[in-house]
Coordinates of C-alpha atoms in Angstrom, one line a residue:
M7 CA -0.3 104.0 3.5
T8 CA -0.6 100.5 4.7
D9 CA 2.7 98.7 5.6
I10 CA 3.1 95.2 4.1
E11 CA 5.2 93.0 6.3
E12 CA 7.2 90.3 4.8
C13 CA 6.8 86.8 6.2
D14 CA 9.0 83.8 6.4
C15 CA 7.2 81.9 3.7
K16 CA 9.8 79.1 3.6
A17 CA 9.0 78.3 7.3
E18 CA 5.3 78.3 6.7
M19 CA 5.5 76.3 3.5
D20 CA 8.0 74.0 5.1
Y21 CA 10.3 73.6 2.1
A22 CA 13.1 71.1 2.5
D23 CA 16.5 71.2 1.1
C24 CA 17.0 68.9 -1.9
P25 CA 19.6 68.0 -4.5
E26 CA 20.1 70.5 -7.3
E27 CA 18.7 68.2 -10.0
Q28 CA 15.4 68.0 -8.2
K29 CA 14.9 71.8 -7.9
V30 CA 12.4 73.6 -10.1
D31 CA 13.2 77.3 -10.9
G32 CA 15.9 77.1 -8.3
K33 CA 13.5 75.9 -5.6
C34 CA 12.8 72.5 -4.0
P35 CA 9.2 71.2 -4.6
E36 CA 6.8 71.6 -1.8
I37 CA 6.4 68.7 0.6
A38 CA 2.9 68.5 2.0
T39 CA 2.9 67.5 5.6
E40 CA 0.1 66.8 7.9
A41 CA 0.4 67.0 11.6
I42 CA -0.5 63.8 13.6
P43 CA -3.3 64.5 16.0
N44 CA -2.5 64.1 19.7
W45 CA -5.1 61.4 20.2
A46 CA -3.5 59.3 17.5
K47 CA -0.1 59.7 19.1
E48 CA -1.5 58.6 22.5
L49 CA -3.2 55.5 20.9
Q50 CA 0.0 54.5 19.1
T51 CA 1.9 54.7 22.4
S52 CA -0.7 52.7 24.2
Y53 CA -0.7 50.0 21.5
A54 CA 3.1 49.6 21.7
S55 CA 2.9 49.2 25.4
I56 CA 0.1 46.7 25.3
S57 CA 1.8 44.7 22.5
G58 CA 5.0 44.5 24.4
K59 CA 3.3 43.3 27.6
L60 CA 1.3 40.7 25.5
E61 CA 4.5 39.2 24.0
K62 CA 6.1 38.9 27.5
L63 CA 2.9 37.2 28.8
V64 CA 2.9 34.7 25.9
A65 CA 6.6 33.9 26.5
L66 CA 6.0 33.3 30.2
E67 CA 3.0 31.0 29.5
A68 CA 5.1 29.0 27.0
S69 CA 8.0 28.6 29.4
A70 CA 5.6 27.5 32.1
G71 CA 4.0 24.9 29.8
I72 CA 0.6 26.6 29.9
R73 CA 0.6 27.7 26.3
Q74 CA 1.8 25.5 23.4
V75 CA 3.4 27.6 20.7
P76 CA 2.5 26.3 17.2
K77 CA 5.4 25.2 15.1
P78 CA 5.8 26.4 11.5
T79 CA 4.6 23.8 9.1
A80 CA 5.3 23.2 5.4
T81 CA 3.1 21.4 2.9
I82 CA 4.9 18.9 0.8
N83 CA 3.3 17.5 -2.3
T84 CA 3.8 13.7 -2.1
S85 CA 1.6 12.8 -5.1
S86 CA 3.6 11.0 -7.8
E87 CA 3.0 11.6 -11.4
P88 CA 1.1 8.8 -13.1
F89 CA 2.9 6.5 -15.5
S90 CA 2.9 7.7 -19.1
L91 CA 3.9 5.3 -21.9
N92 CA 4.3 8.1 -24.4
K93 CA 6.7 10.0 -22.1
T94 CA 8.6 6.8 -21.4
L95 CA 9.1 6.1 -25.1
E96 CA 10.0 9.7 -25.8
K97 CA 12.8 9.3 -23.2
V98 CA 14.0 6.2 -25.0
Q99 CA 13.7 7.9 -28.4
K100 CA 15.8 10.9 -27.3
W101 CA 18.5 8.6 -25.9
V102 CA 18.6 6.5 -29.2
E103 CA 18.8 9.7 -31.3
S104 CA 21.5 11.3 -29.1
D105 CA 25.1 10.2 -28.6
R106 CA 23.8 7.3 -26.4
S107 CA 26.1 8.2 -23.6
G108 CA 25.6 6.1 -20.5
S109 CA 22.5 4.0 -20.4
C110 CA 18.7 4.5 -20.6
T111 CA 16.4 2.9 -18.0
V112 CA 12.6 2.9 -17.9
E113 CA 10.4 1.2 -15.3
I114 CA 7.0 0.0 -16.4
P115 CA 4.4 -0.9 -13.7
V116 CA 3.1 -4.5 -13.9
D117 CA -0.5 -3.4 -14.6
V118 CA 0.6 -1.2 -17.5
L119 CA 2.8 -3.8 -19.0
R120 CA 0.1 -6.4 -18.8
G121 CA -2.3 -4.0 -20.6
F122 CA -0.1 -4.0 -23.7
N123 CA -1.3 -7.4 -24.6
T124 CA -4.9 -7.4 -23.4
K125 CA -8.2 -5.9 -24.5
K126 CA -11.5 -5.7 -22.7
V127 CA -14.5 -6.7 -24.8
Q128 CA -18.2 -6.1 -24.0
T129 CA -20.0 -9.3 -24.9
S130 CA -23.7 -9.8 -25.8
T131 CA -24.3 -11.2 -22.4
G132 CA -23.0 -8.1 -20.7
V133 CA -19.9 -9.9 -19.3
R134 CA -16.6 -8.2 -19.7
E135 CA -13.8 -10.6 -20.9
V136 CA -10.1 -10.1 -21.4
Y137 CA -8.6 -11.3 -24.6
R138 CA -5.2 -11.3 -26.3
N139 CA -4.7 -8.0 -28.3
S140 CA -1.6 -8.6 -30.4
F141 CA -2.9 -7.0 -33.6
S142 CA -4.8 -4.0 -32.1
K143 CA -3.8 -0.8 -33.9
E144 CA -4.7 1.5 -31.0
T145 CA -2.1 -0.1 -28.8
K146 CA 0.7 -0.3 -31.3
I147 CA 3.8 1.5 -30.0
R148 CA 4.8 4.3 -32.3
E149 CA 8.1 4.1 -34.2
A150 CA 11.0 5.5 -32.3
L151 CA 13.8 5.1 -34.8
G152 CA 13.9 6.8 -38.3
Y153 CA 15.6 5.9 -41.5
T154 CA 19.2 7.0 -42.2
G155 CA 21.0 6.9 -45.5
T156 CA 19.6 5.5 -48.8
Q157 CA 16.6 3.2 -48.4
A158 CA 15.3 0.7 -50.9
L159 CA 11.8 1.5 -52.3
V160 CA 10.0 -1.1 -50.2
D161 CA 6.6 -0.4 -48.7
A162 CA 7.3 -2.1 -45.3
D163 CA 4.9 -2.7 -42.5
T164 CA 6.0 -1.0 -39.3
D165 CA 4.3 -3.5 -37.1
V166 CA 5.9 -6.8 -36.0
A167 CA 3.8 -9.9 -35.6
T168 CA 4.5 -12.2 -32.7
E169 CA 5.5 -15.8 -33.3
T170 CA 4.2 -17.1 -30.0
G171 CA 5.7 -20.5 -30.0
G172 CA 2.9 -22.0 -27.9
F173 CA 3.1 -19.5 -25.1
S174 CA 0.0 -18.0 -23.4
F175 CA -0.6 -14.4 -22.6
V176 CA -3.8 -14.4 -20.6
P177 CA -3.3 -11.9 -17.7
V178 CA -4.2 -14.3 -14.8
T179 CA -2.9 -11.9 -12.1
Q180 CA -6.2 -9.9 -12.4
F181 CA -7.9 -12.8 -10.6
A182 CA -5.4 -12.8 -7.7
K183 CA -4.7 -10.5 -4.8
Y184 CA -1.8 -8.3 -6.1
K185 CA 0.6 -6.5 -3.8
E186 CA 3.7 -4.4 -4.7
I187 CA 6.4 -5.0 -2.1
A188 CA 7.9 -1.8 -0.8
K189 CA 11.6 -1.2 -0.7
G190 CA 13.3 -2.8 2.2
N191 CA 10.8 -5.7 2.4
D192 CA 11.7 -9.1 1.0
R193 CA 8.2 -10.6 0.7
A194 CA 4.5 -10.0 0.5
R195 CA 2.2 -11.3 3.3
F196 CA -1.4 -12.3 3.0
F197 CA -3.8 -13.4 5.7
K198 CA -6.7 -15.8 6.2
H199 CA -8.7 -16.9 9.2
D200 CA -11.1 -19.7 10.1
L201 CA -14.4 -19.4 12.0
P202 CA -14.7 -19.9 15.8
A203 CA -16.8 -22.9 16.9
P204 CA -20.0 -21.9 18.7
A205 CA -20.5 -22.9 22.4
T206 CA -23.5 -22.8 24.7
Q207 CA -23.4 -19.8 27.0
T208 CA -25.2 -20.0 30.4
P209 CA -26.3 -16.8 32.2
G210 CA -24.3 -16.3 35.3
T211 CA -21.4 -18.4 34.1
T212 CA -18.4 -17.2 32.3
A213 CA -18.6 -18.2 28.6
T214 CA -16.2 -20.8 27.3
V215 CA -13.3 -19.2 25.4
G216 CA -13.4 -20.0 21.7
T217 CA -10.5 -20.1 19.3
M218 CA -10.0 -18.6 15.9
D219 CA -6.7 -19.0 13.9
I220 CA -5.4 -16.1 11.8
E221 CA -2.8 -17.5 9.4
S222 CA -0.2 -15.6 7.4
I223 CA 1.0 -16.7 4.0
D224 CA 4.3 -15.3 2.7
V225 CA 5.1 -14.9 -1.0
T226 CA 8.8 -14.3 -1.6
P227 CA 9.5 -12.8 -5.0
S228 CA 11.6 -14.6 -7.6
T229 CA 15.2 -14.0 -8.1
V230 CA 15.9 -11.5 -10.9
T231 CA 14.3 -13.0 -14.0
G232 CA 14.0 -11.6 -17.5
V233 CA 15.2 -11.3 -21.1
H234 CA 18.5 -10.0 -22.4
L235 CA 18.8 -9.0 -26.1
E236 CA 21.7 -7.7 -28.1
I237 CA 20.7 -5.6 -31.1
D238 CA 23.2 -4.8 -33.8
S239 CA 23.3 -1.1 -34.7
D240 CA 23.1 -1.7 -38.4
D241 CA 19.9 -3.7 -37.9
I242 CA 18.4 -0.7 -36.1
E243 CA 19.3 1.6 -39.0
D244 CA 18.0 -0.8 -41.6
S245 CA 14.8 -1.8 -39.9
P246 CA 11.6 0.1 -40.7
Y247 CA 9.9 -1.0 -37.5
D248 CA 10.4 0.3 -33.9
V249 CA 13.0 -2.0 -32.4
V250 CA 12.6 -0.6 -28.9
G251 CA 8.8 -1.0 -29.1
A252 CA 9.2 -4.6 -30.3
V253 CA 11.5 -5.3 -27.3
I254 CA 9.0 -3.9 -24.8
K255 CA 6.1 -5.8 -26.4
A256 CA 7.9 -9.1 -26.5
S257 CA 9.0 -8.6 -22.9
A258 CA 5.3 -8.0 -21.9
E259 CA 4.3 -11.2 -23.7
R260 CA 7.0 -13.3 -22.0
F261 CA 6.1 -11.8 -18.6
D262 CA 2.4 -12.8 -18.9
D263 CA 3.4 -16.4 -19.7
F264 CA 5.9 -16.4 -16.8
I265 CA 3.5 -15.4 -14.1
G266 CA 0.6 -17.4 -15.6
T267 CA 2.7 -20.6 -15.5
D268 CA 3.9 -19.8 -12.0
M269 CA 0.4 -19.3 -10.6
L270 CA -1.6 -22.1 -12.4
D271 CA 1.2 -24.7 -12.8
T272 CA 4.1 -24.3 -10.5
V273 CA 2.3 -23.6 -7.2
S274 CA -0.9 -25.5 -8.3
A275 CA 0.7 -28.7 -9.6
Q276 CA -0.5 -32.1 -8.4
G277 CA 1.9 -33.2 -5.6
T278 CA 2.4 -29.5 -4.6
L279 CA -1.2 -28.3 -4.0
T280 CA -3.8 -30.2 -2.1
P281 CA -7.1 -28.6 -3.2
L282 CA -10.5 -28.6 -1.7
A283 CA -11.6 -31.1 -4.3
W284 CA -9.9 -33.0 -7.2
I285 CA -12.5 -34.2 -9.7
K286 CA -12.8 -35.9 -13.0
A287 CA -13.7 -33.6 -15.9
S288 CA -16.1 -36.1 -17.4
D289 CA -18.6 -36.5 -14.5
G290 CA -17.2 -34.6 -11.4
T291 CA -16.4 -37.7 -9.4
T292 CA -13.5 -37.5 -7.0
I293 CA -10.1 -38.7 -8.1
T294 CA -6.6 -38.9 -6.7
S295 CA -4.6 -39.1 -10.0
S296 CA -4.9 -37.5 -13.4
D297 CA -3.4 -40.6 -15.0
T298 CA -6.7 -41.8 -16.4
A299 CA -7.6 -42.5 -20.0
S300 CA -10.5 -41.2 -22.1
I301 CA -11.6 -38.3 -19.9
T302 CA -13.2 -35.5 -21.8
F303 CA -14.5 -32.2 -20.3
D304 CA -18.2 -32.3 -19.6
P305 CA -20.3 -29.4 -18.3
T306 CA -21.1 -31.5 -15.3
A307 CA -17.6 -30.9 -14.0
I308 CA -18.2 -27.1 -13.9
A309 CA -21.4 -27.6 -12.0
V310 CA -19.8 -30.0 -9.5
G311 CA -16.9 -27.6 -8.9
V312 CA -19.2 -24.7 -8.3
R313 CA -21.2 -26.9 -5.9
H314 CA -18.0 -27.7 -3.9
L315 CA -17.2 -24.0 -3.5
E316 CA -20.8 -23.1 -2.6
N317 CA -20.8 -25.9 0.0
Q318 CA -17.6 -24.4 1.5
G319 CA -19.4 -21.1 1.9
L320 CA -17.0 -19.3 -0.5
L321 CA -19.6 -17.8 -2.9
R322 CA -21.3 -15.4 -0.6
G323 CA -22.9 -12.2 -1.9
G324 CA -23.1 -13.3 -5.5
A325 CA -19.3 -14.0 -5.8
K326 CA -18.5 -15.9 -9.0
P327 CA -15.7 -18.5 -9.3
V328 CA -13.3 -18.6 -12.2
C329 CA -12.1 -21.7 -14.1
F330 CA -8.8 -21.7 -16.0
L331 CA -9.0 -24.4 -18.6
H332 CA -6.9 -25.5 -21.6
P333 CA -8.2 -24.6 -25.1
K334 CA -8.7 -28.3 -25.8
Q335 CA -10.9 -28.6 -22.6
F336 CA -12.9 -25.6 -23.7
Q337 CA -13.4 -27.2 -27.1
E338 CA -14.7 -30.3 -25.5
L339 CA -17.0 -28.3 -23.3
V340 CA -18.5 -26.3 -26.2
E341 CA -19.0 -29.3 -28.3
D342 CA -20.7 -31.4 -25.6
S343 CA -24.3 -32.5 -26.5
E344 CA -25.7 -31.2 -23.2
L345 CA -25.1 -27.6 -24.4
S346 CA -27.0 -28.0 -27.7
N347 CA -30.2 -26.3 -26.6
Y348 CA -28.4 -23.7 -24.6
V349 CA -26.2 -22.8 -27.6
Q350 CA -28.8 -22.7 -30.2
F351 CA -31.6 -20.9 -28.4
A352 CA -30.2 -19.0 -25.4
N353 CA -26.8 -17.9 -26.6
P354 CA -26.0 -18.7 -30.3
S355 CA -22.7 -16.6 -30.2
I356 CA -21.1 -19.7 -28.5
T357 CA -21.1 -21.5 -31.9
Q358 CA -21.0 -18.4 -34.1
K359 CA -18.1 -16.6 -32.3
Y360 CA -16.7 -19.4 -30.2
Q361 CA -17.2 -17.3 -27.0
M362 CA -18.7 -18.6 -23.8
A363 CA -17.9 -16.2 -21.0
E364 CA -19.4 -18.3 -18.2
L365 CA -21.2 -21.5 -17.5
Y366 CA -23.3 -22.3 -14.4
G367 CA -22.2 -19.0 -12.8
C368 CA -18.5 -19.7 -13.4
T369 CA -16.3 -17.4 -15.5
L370 CA -14.3 -19.4 -18.1
V371 CA -10.8 -18.4 -19.0
R372 CA -8.8 -20.2 -21.7
T373 CA -5.0 -20.5 -21.1
N374 CA -2.4 -23.1 -21.7
T375 CA -0.4 -22.1 -18.7
I376 CA -2.3 -24.7 -16.5
Q377 CA -0.4 -27.9 -15.7
N378 CA 0.0 -30.1 -18.8
I379 CA 1.4 -33.4 -17.7
T380 CA 3.2 -35.6 -20.3
T381 CA 5.4 -37.7 -18.0
Q382 CA 2.7 -40.3 -17.2
T383 CA 1.0 -43.1 -19.1
N384 CA -2.0 -40.8 -19.9
S385 CA -1.1 -37.2 -20.5
A386 CA -3.5 -34.8 -18.8
H387 CA -4.6 -31.2 -18.5
N388 CA -5.3 -30.0 -14.9
A389 CA -7.8 -27.1 -15.0
I390 CA -8.1 -24.9 -11.9
M391 CA -11.3 -23.5 -10.5
C392 CA -10.9 -20.9 -7.7
V393 CA -12.4 -17.8 -6.1
P394 CA -11.0 -14.5 -7.6
Q395 CA -9.2 -12.1 -5.2
H396 CA -9.2 -14.9 -2.6
S397 CA -7.4 -18.1 -3.6
Y398 CA -4.1 -16.7 -4.9
G399 CA -1.8 -13.9 -4.0
V400 CA 0.9 -12.3 -6.2
G401 CA 3.8 -10.2 -4.9
S402 CA 6.0 -8.1 -7.1
K403 CA 9.3 -6.7 -5.8
R404 CA 9.9 -4.3 -8.7
S405 CA 8.4 -2.8 -11.7
V406 CA 9.4 -4.4 -15.0
T407 CA 12.6 -2.7 -15.9
V408 CA 13.8 -2.2 -19.4
K409 CA 17.4 -1.0 -19.6
L410 CA 19.2 0.0 -22.9
H411 CA 22.9 0.3 -22.9
E412 CA 25.1 0.9 -26.0
I413 CA 28.4 -1.0 -26.4
P414 CA 30.1 1.2 -29.1
E415 CA 33.1 -1.0 -29.6
D416 CA 30.7 -3.9 -30.5
N417 CA 28.3 -1.7 -32.5
Q418 CA 25.5 -3.1 -30.4
I419 CA 22.8 -2.0 -28.0
F420 CA 22.1 -4.3 -25.1
A421 CA 18.4 -4.4 -24.1
T422 CA 17.8 -6.1 -20.7
T423 CA 14.3 -6.5 -19.3
N424 CA 13.8 -8.0 -15.8
W425 CA 11.3 -8.5 -13.0
R426 CA 10.8 -10.1 -9.6
I427 CA 7.4 -11.5 -9.1
K428 CA 5.9 -14.6 -7.5
A429 CA 2.5 -16.2 -7.0
G430 CA 1.4 -18.1 -3.9
V431 CA -1.6 -20.0 -2.7
I432 CA -3.6 -18.2 0.0
D433 CA -6.5 -20.6 0.5
A434 CA -6.1 -24.1 -0.9
N435 CA -9.6 -25.0 0.3
S436 CA -11.0 -22.6 -2.2
I437 CA -9.5 -24.4 -5.2
V438 CA -10.9 -27.3 -7.2
R439 CA -8.7 -29.2 -9.7
I440 CA -10.4 -30.6 -12.7
S441 CA -8.5 -33.2 -14.8
S442 CA -9.0 -34.4 -18.3
T443 CA -7.0 -36.5 -20.8
Q444 CA -4.9 -34.6 -23.4

């Protein structure tokens, strides 16, 4: 009979003690173990030793200045979200429809605000022009306020037409160097320089030192300027149109007239600006006063003005000058007999659509913000011809800010719009004044 010896199976199976709830049939589950080979243990020990020595070596090199330890860096997203008119008006709408606690402030970049009133048109000549766009449906600001209470059965237009009162909304700043003034600075600075005079240079002799002047022109923004409106709460409730949208639109229109007048009248006025040339609109001859009778605008004046700028070397590389002229001056220009063949055969849209984008290589822009003098014997219009992005500079200290604040005890909402912007002459020798009689 063969003896069967009992073995210590628990030791061989390597069962471990475990909580009662984990036991199966009163026994702990088997834990599979695998012995670590000796060569792996030796490799692990060697790695730990080498790693420790390497860390000590790096620390010594860093303390001795041999090794530069890289510093941890963090990536910060500095990109700002682009301006969104819809989001801005949604912000205003939520404030109006809420309890109107505190105030609601929105800031509109100058370029965006200017775009409310302008539209680019592709003409038959391929030249892009910018026109007033007061009746364009695609730029109408959507209604922000709804009806409350009982309404009369009136089919009301939700758009509000602008009664301009003789103001001009041509965005003239597009033709100037524009600079937003950063916080902490009180002015914008533009630069210009002349050309050094040539001198004979003799081999073996030190050349004569020439001179070149680099001049800075500072443009200090205006004091806080703008529009303050007080809107009765019952008018808001009874009006079918967007009161907030009308306020922003009207502010944009007033802003365009403000900067246009400042650039083409205030800083360009006779007695203030001494231009490269001051010529008579009828024949291009030089004058020193606009107080002259019976001067109508003739195409010759445009050609002479362009000639002065070319002779000054300002129209390099195909650069085109721009001429800001009064609508009356434009009428005289279009009706001049010298343009009859040009109008009828080359570009009939001048008479059909009353559009003439350029003449003699000069862009024509109609605006009444040029200097209109009525304080002399013969009233005059002073048109301005200049070089875009060169002659003028415009500095803006802040975005156009629209702030709405409710005064509950007066049942009113105060709407205050303000800006700080200023135009300046960078290079007077790139400007030609063209005068005609009103």
